[in-house]
């Protein structure tokens, strides 16, 4: 079984998901559950901190695609941050940088949420 962990915290009215380990077909349902729970309580500003994410499969990428439209429909966004080069290359290969705001760190992602409100 793959090792995967999600820590959820709130910072400046933004929900931050800290991902750790392997996000694959076996662990993707855990991320789906967390994202759905956030949406159920009208939390649509989400940062996914990938600092400790060591691997992502197409199933993991699919989770982000499944939720982005609904999140944006509610004037929110999913911002991705702190990716290793290896993880970023998977996102980049599939064109995610055109669809998602991918930042170098969490501070920049928070700042980008603030600029949306102005």
mmCIF file with all atom_site columns, C-alpha atoms in Angstrom:
data_model
loop_
_atom_site.group_PDB
_atom_site.id
_atom_site.type_symbol
_atom_site.label_atom_id
_atom_site.label_alt_id
_atom_site.label_comp_id
_atom_site.label_asym_id
_atom_site.label_entity_id
_atom_site.label_seq_id
_atom_site.pdbx_PDB_ins_code
_atom_site.Cartn_x
_atom_site.Cartn_y
_atom_site.Cartn_z
_atom_site.occupancy
_atom_site.B_iso_or_equiv
_atom_site.pdbx_formal_charge
_atom_site.auth_seq_id
_atom_site.auth_comp_id
_atom_site.auth_asym_id
_atom_site.auth_atom_id
_atom_site.pdbx_PDB_model_num
ATOM 1   C CA . UNK A 1 1   ? 0.000   0.000  0.000   1.00 0.00 ? 1   UNK A CA 1
ATOM 2   C CA . UNK A 1 2   ? 1.298   3.451  -0.904  1.00 0.00 ? 2   UNK A CA 1
ATOM 3   C CA . UNK A 1 3   ? 2.172   5.889  1.836   1.00 0.00 ? 3   UNK A CA 1
ATOM 4   C CA . UNK A 1 4   ? 0.142   9.089  1.563   1.00 0.00 ? 4   UNK A CA 1
ATOM 5   C CA . UNK A 1 5   ? -0.915  11.738 4.037   1.00 0.00 ? 5   UNK A CA 1
ATOM 6   C CA . UNK A 1 6   ? -2.901  14.971 3.839   1.00 0.00 ? 6   UNK A CA 1
ATOM 7   C CA . UNK A 1 7   ? -2.702  17.626 6.519   1.00 0.00 ? 7   UNK A CA 1
ATOM 8   C CA . UNK A 1 8   ? -5.344  20.343 6.333   1.00 0.00 ? 8   UNK A CA 1
ATOM 9   C CA . UNK A 1 9   ? -4.843  23.773 7.837   1.00 0.00 ? 9   UNK A CA 1
ATOM 10  C CA . UNK A 1 10  ? -6.310  27.222 7.341   1.00 0.00 ? 10  UNK A CA 1
ATOM 11  C CA . UNK A 1 11  ? -4.283  30.350 6.648   1.00 0.00 ? 11  UNK A CA 1
ATOM 12  C CA . UNK A 1 12  ? -5.827  33.775 5.880   1.00 0.00 ? 12  UNK A CA 1
ATOM 13  C CA . UNK A 1 13  ? -9.233  32.183 5.078   1.00 0.00 ? 13  UNK A CA 1
ATOM 14  C CA . UNK A 1 14  ? -7.502  29.852 2.619   1.00 0.00 ? 14  UNK A CA 1
ATOM 15  C CA . UNK A 1 15  ? -7.470  26.100 3.146   1.00 0.00 ? 15  UNK A CA 1
ATOM 16  C CA . UNK A 1 16  ? -4.023  24.596 2.693   1.00 0.00 ? 16  UNK A CA 1
ATOM 17  C CA . UNK A 1 17  ? -3.588  20.919 1.936   1.00 0.00 ? 17  UNK A CA 1
ATOM 18  C CA . UNK A 1 18  ? -0.115  19.606 2.695   1.00 0.00 ? 18  UNK A CA 1
ATOM 19  C CA . UNK A 1 19  ? 0.380   16.462 0.615   1.00 0.00 ? 19  UNK A CA 1
ATOM 20  C CA . UNK A 1 20  ? 2.996   13.918 1.588   1.00 0.00 ? 20  UNK A CA 1
ATOM 21  C CA . UNK A 1 21  ? 4.082   10.748 -0.160  1.00 0.00 ? 21  UNK A CA 1
ATOM 22  C CA . UNK A 1 22  ? 2.591   9.033  -3.198  1.00 0.00 ? 22  UNK A CA 1
ATOM 23  C CA . UNK A 1 23  ? -0.626  10.278 -4.815  1.00 0.00 ? 23  UNK A CA 1
ATOM 24  C CA . UNK A 1 24  ? -1.764  7.438  -7.054  1.00 0.00 ? 24  UNK A CA 1
ATOM 25  C CA . UNK A 1 25  ? -4.857  5.370  -7.873  1.00 0.00 ? 25  UNK A CA 1
ATOM 26  C CA . UNK A 1 26  ? -4.876  3.875  -4.367  1.00 0.00 ? 26  UNK A CA 1
ATOM 27  C CA . UNK A 1 27  ? -4.568  7.177  -2.512  1.00 0.00 ? 27  UNK A CA 1
ATOM 28  C CA . UNK A 1 28  ? -6.442  9.560  -4.851  1.00 0.00 ? 28  UNK A CA 1
ATOM 29  C CA . UNK A 1 29  ? -9.797  8.854  -3.110  1.00 0.00 ? 29  UNK A CA 1
ATOM 30  C CA . UNK A 1 30  ? -8.350  10.390 0.089   1.00 0.00 ? 30  UNK A CA 1
ATOM 31  C CA . UNK A 1 31  ? -7.683  13.664 -1.750  1.00 0.00 ? 31  UNK A CA 1
ATOM 32  C CA . UNK A 1 32  ? -11.130 13.519 -3.379  1.00 0.00 ? 32  UNK A CA 1
ATOM 33  C CA . UNK A 1 33  ? -12.735 13.160 0.044   1.00 0.00 ? 33  UNK A CA 1
ATOM 34  C CA . UNK A 1 34  ? -10.872 16.164 1.477   1.00 0.00 ? 34  UNK A CA 1
ATOM 35  C CA . UNK A 1 35  ? -11.696 18.366 -1.522  1.00 0.00 ? 35  UNK A CA 1
ATOM 36  C CA . UNK A 1 36  ? -15.347 17.319 -1.466  1.00 0.00 ? 36  UNK A CA 1
ATOM 37  C CA . UNK A 1 37  ? -15.559 18.024 2.282   1.00 0.00 ? 37  UNK A CA 1
ATOM 38  C CA . UNK A 1 38  ? -14.171 21.532 1.682   1.00 0.00 ? 38  UNK A CA 1
ATOM 39  C CA . UNK A 1 39  ? -16.715 22.187 -1.043  1.00 0.00 ? 39  UNK A CA 1
ATOM 40  C CA . UNK A 1 40  ? -19.530 20.857 1.159   1.00 0.00 ? 40  UNK A CA 1
ATOM 41  C CA . UNK A 1 41  ? -18.752 23.609 3.684   1.00 0.00 ? 41  UNK A CA 1
ATOM 42  C CA . UNK A 1 42  ? -18.293 26.309 1.013   1.00 0.00 ? 42  UNK A CA 1
ATOM 43  C CA . UNK A 1 43  ? -14.499 26.506 1.222   1.00 0.00 ? 43  UNK A CA 1
ATOM 44  C CA . UNK A 1 44  ? -13.361 27.257 -2.319  1.00 0.00 ? 44  UNK A CA 1
ATOM 45  C CA . UNK A 1 45  ? -9.963  28.956 -1.864  1.00 0.00 ? 45  UNK A CA 1
ATOM 46  C CA . UNK A 1 46  ? -7.521  26.071 -1.741  1.00 0.00 ? 46  UNK A CA 1
ATOM 47  C CA . UNK A 1 47  ? -3.746  25.794 -1.841  1.00 0.00 ? 47  UNK A CA 1
ATOM 48  C CA . UNK A 1 48  ? -2.187  22.399 -2.406  1.00 0.00 ? 48  UNK A CA 1
ATOM 49  C CA . UNK A 1 49  ? 1.319   22.383 -0.958  1.00 0.00 ? 49  UNK A CA 1
ATOM 50  C CA . UNK A 1 50  ? 3.302   19.699 -2.780  1.00 0.00 ? 50  UNK A CA 1
ATOM 51  C CA . UNK A 1 51  ? 6.566   20.163 -0.872  1.00 0.00 ? 51  UNK A CA 1
ATOM 52  C CA . UNK A 1 52  ? 6.500   16.598 0.478   1.00 0.00 ? 52  UNK A CA 1
ATOM 53  C CA . UNK A 1 53  ? 4.708   15.003 -2.478  1.00 0.00 ? 53  UNK A CA 1
ATOM 54  C CA . UNK A 1 54  ? 7.178   12.567 -3.964  1.00 0.00 ? 54  UNK A CA 1
ATOM 55  C CA . UNK A 1 55  ? 5.042   11.068 -6.745  1.00 0.00 ? 55  UNK A CA 1
ATOM 56  C CA . UNK A 1 56  ? 1.794   11.766 -8.606  1.00 0.00 ? 56  UNK A CA 1
ATOM 57  C CA . UNK A 1 57  ? 0.059   9.505  -11.104 1.00 0.00 ? 57  UNK A CA 1
ATOM 58  C CA . UNK A 1 58  ? -2.597  10.290 -13.678 1.00 0.00 ? 58  UNK A CA 1
ATOM 59  C CA . UNK A 1 59  ? -5.221  9.287  -11.101 1.00 0.00 ? 59  UNK A CA 1
ATOM 60  C CA . UNK A 1 60  ? -3.901  11.993 -8.777  1.00 0.00 ? 60  UNK A CA 1
ATOM 61  C CA . UNK A 1 61  ? -3.940  14.566 -11.564 1.00 0.00 ? 61  UNK A CA 1
ATOM 62  C CA . UNK A 1 62  ? -7.500  13.543 -12.363 1.00 0.00 ? 62  UNK A CA 1
ATOM 63  C CA . UNK A 1 63  ? -8.638  14.546 -8.888  1.00 0.00 ? 63  UNK A CA 1
ATOM 64  C CA . UNK A 1 64  ? -7.553  18.136 -9.521  1.00 0.00 ? 64  UNK A CA 1
ATOM 65  C CA . UNK A 1 65  ? -9.322  18.166 -12.883 1.00 0.00 ? 65  UNK A CA 1
ATOM 66  C CA . UNK A 1 66  ? -12.500 16.786 -11.317 1.00 0.00 ? 66  UNK A CA 1
ATOM 67  C CA . UNK A 1 67  ? -12.806 19.685 -8.855  1.00 0.00 ? 67  UNK A CA 1
ATOM 68  C CA . UNK A 1 68  ? -11.375 22.778 -10.537 1.00 0.00 ? 68  UNK A CA 1
ATOM 69  C CA . UNK A 1 69  ? -14.497 23.701 -12.517 1.00 0.00 ? 69  UNK A CA 1
ATOM 70  C CA . UNK A 1 70  ? -16.809 23.568 -9.489  1.00 0.00 ? 70  UNK A CA 1
ATOM 71  C CA . UNK A 1 71  ? -14.320 25.470 -7.332  1.00 0.00 ? 71  UNK A CA 1
ATOM 72  C CA . UNK A 1 72  ? -13.994 28.252 -9.922  1.00 0.00 ? 72  UNK A CA 1
ATOM 73  C CA . UNK A 1 73  ? -17.756 28.340 -10.454 1.00 0.00 ? 73  UNK A CA 1
ATOM 74  C CA . UNK A 1 74  ? -17.944 29.423 -6.807  1.00 0.00 ? 74  UNK A CA 1
ATOM 75  C CA . UNK A 1 75  ? -15.333 32.181 -7.343  1.00 0.00 ? 75  UNK A CA 1
ATOM 76  C CA . UNK A 1 76  ? -12.559 30.113 -5.767  1.00 0.00 ? 76  UNK A CA 1
ATOM 77  C CA . UNK A 1 77  ? -9.410  28.473 -7.064  1.00 0.00 ? 77  UNK A CA 1
ATOM 78  C CA . UNK A 1 78  ? -6.999  25.623 -6.462  1.00 0.00 ? 78  UNK A CA 1
ATOM 79  C CA . UNK A 1 79  ? -3.412  26.861 -6.436  1.00 0.00 ? 79  UNK A CA 1
ATOM 80  C CA . UNK A 1 80  ? -0.492  24.446 -6.450  1.00 0.00 ? 80  UNK A CA 1
ATOM 81  C CA . UNK A 1 81  ? 2.801   25.231 -4.760  1.00 0.00 ? 81  UNK A CA 1
ATOM 82  C CA . UNK A 1 82  ? 6.220   23.959 -3.674  1.00 0.00 ? 82  UNK A CA 1
ATOM 83  C CA . UNK A 1 83  ? 6.572   21.234 -6.300  1.00 0.00 ? 83  UNK A CA 1
ATOM 84  C CA . UNK A 1 84  ? 9.749   19.273 -6.756  1.00 0.00 ? 84  UNK A CA 1
ATOM 85  C CA . UNK A 1 85  ? 11.106  19.283 -10.311 1.00 0.00 ? 85  UNK A CA 1
ATOM 86  C CA . UNK A 1 86  ? 10.009  15.657 -10.704 1.00 0.00 ? 86  UNK A CA 1
ATOM 87  C CA . UNK A 1 87  ? 6.389   16.366 -9.708  1.00 0.00 ? 87  UNK A CA 1
ATOM 88  C CA . UNK A 1 88  ? 6.282   19.626 -11.680 1.00 0.00 ? 88  UNK A CA 1
ATOM 89  C CA . UNK A 1 89  ? 7.403   17.791 -14.828 1.00 0.00 ? 89  UNK A CA 1
ATOM 90  C CA . UNK A 1 90  ? 4.342   15.519 -14.620 1.00 0.00 ? 90  UNK A CA 1
ATOM 91  C CA . UNK A 1 91  ? 2.025   18.529 -14.280 1.00 0.00 ? 91  UNK A CA 1
ATOM 92  C CA . UNK A 1 92  ? 3.876   20.359 -17.058 1.00 0.00 ? 92  UNK A CA 1
ATOM 93  C CA . UNK A 1 93  ? 3.760   17.409 -19.454 1.00 0.00 ? 93  UNK A CA 1
ATOM 94  C CA . UNK A 1 94  ? -0.036  17.470 -19.291 1.00 0.00 ? 94  UNK A CA 1
ATOM 95  C CA . UNK A 1 95  ? -0.375  21.245 -19.618 1.00 0.00 ? 95  UNK A CA 1
ATOM 96  C CA . UNK A 1 96  ? -1.396  21.985 -16.042 1.00 0.00 ? 96  UNK A CA 1
ATOM 97  C CA . UNK A 1 97  ? 0.606   25.252 -15.884 1.00 0.00 ? 97  UNK A CA 1
ATOM 98  C CA . UNK A 1 98  ? -1.857  26.646 -18.447 1.00 0.00 ? 98  UNK A CA 1
ATOM 99  C CA . UNK A 1 99  ? -4.842  25.682 -16.283 1.00 0.00 ? 99  UNK A CA 1
ATOM 100 C CA . UNK A 1 100 ? -3.560  26.204 -12.741 1.00 0.00 ? 100 UNK A CA 1
ATOM 101 C CA . UNK A 1 101 ? -1.649  28.851 -10.851 1.00 0.00 ? 101 UNK A CA 1
ATOM 102 C CA . UNK A 1 102 ? 1.531   27.005 -9.849  1.00 0.00 ? 102 UNK A CA 1
ATOM 103 C CA . UNK A 1 103 ? 3.730   29.034 -7.510  1.00 0.00 ? 103 UNK A CA 1
ATOM 104 C CA . UNK A 1 104 ? 7.146   28.499 -6.022  1.00 0.00 ? 104 UNK A CA 1
ATOM 105 C CA . UNK A 1 105 ? 5.905   28.867 -2.441  1.00 0.00 ? 105 UNK A CA 1
ATOM 106 C CA . UNK A 1 106 ? 2.844   29.242 -0.278  1.00 0.00 ? 106 UNK A CA 1
ATOM 107 C CA . UNK A 1 107 ? 3.377   32.960 0.361   1.00 0.00 ? 107 UNK A CA 1
ATOM 108 C CA . UNK A 1 108 ? 3.161   33.678 -3.361  1.00 0.00 ? 108 UNK A CA 1
ATOM 109 C CA . UNK A 1 109 ? -0.004  31.564 -3.682  1.00 0.00 ? 109 UNK A CA 1
ATOM 110 C CA . UNK A 1 110 ? -1.654  33.469 -0.809  1.00 0.00 ? 110 UNK A CA 1
ATOM 111 C CA . UNK A 1 111 ? -0.635  36.772 -2.409  1.00 0.00 ? 111 UNK A CA 1
ATOM 112 C CA . UNK A 1 112 ? -2.219  35.650 -5.686  1.00 0.00 ? 112 UNK A CA 1
ATOM 113 C CA . UNK A 1 113 ? -5.503  34.962 -3.877  1.00 0.00 ? 113 UNK A CA 1
ATOM 114 C CA . UNK A 1 114 ? -5.354  38.470 -2.397  1.00 0.00 ? 114 UNK A CA 1
ATOM 115 C CA . UNK A 1 115 ? -4.859  40.028 -5.815  1.00 0.00 ? 115 UNK A CA 1
ATOM 116 C CA . UNK A 1 116 ? -8.052  38.347 -7.027  1.00 0.00 ? 116 UNK A CA 1
ATOM 117 C CA . UNK A 1 117 ? -10.062 40.262 -4.421  1.00 0.00 ? 117 UNK A CA 1
ATOM 118 C CA . UNK A 1 118 ? -8.728  43.661 -5.494  1.00 0.00 ? 118 UNK A CA 1
#
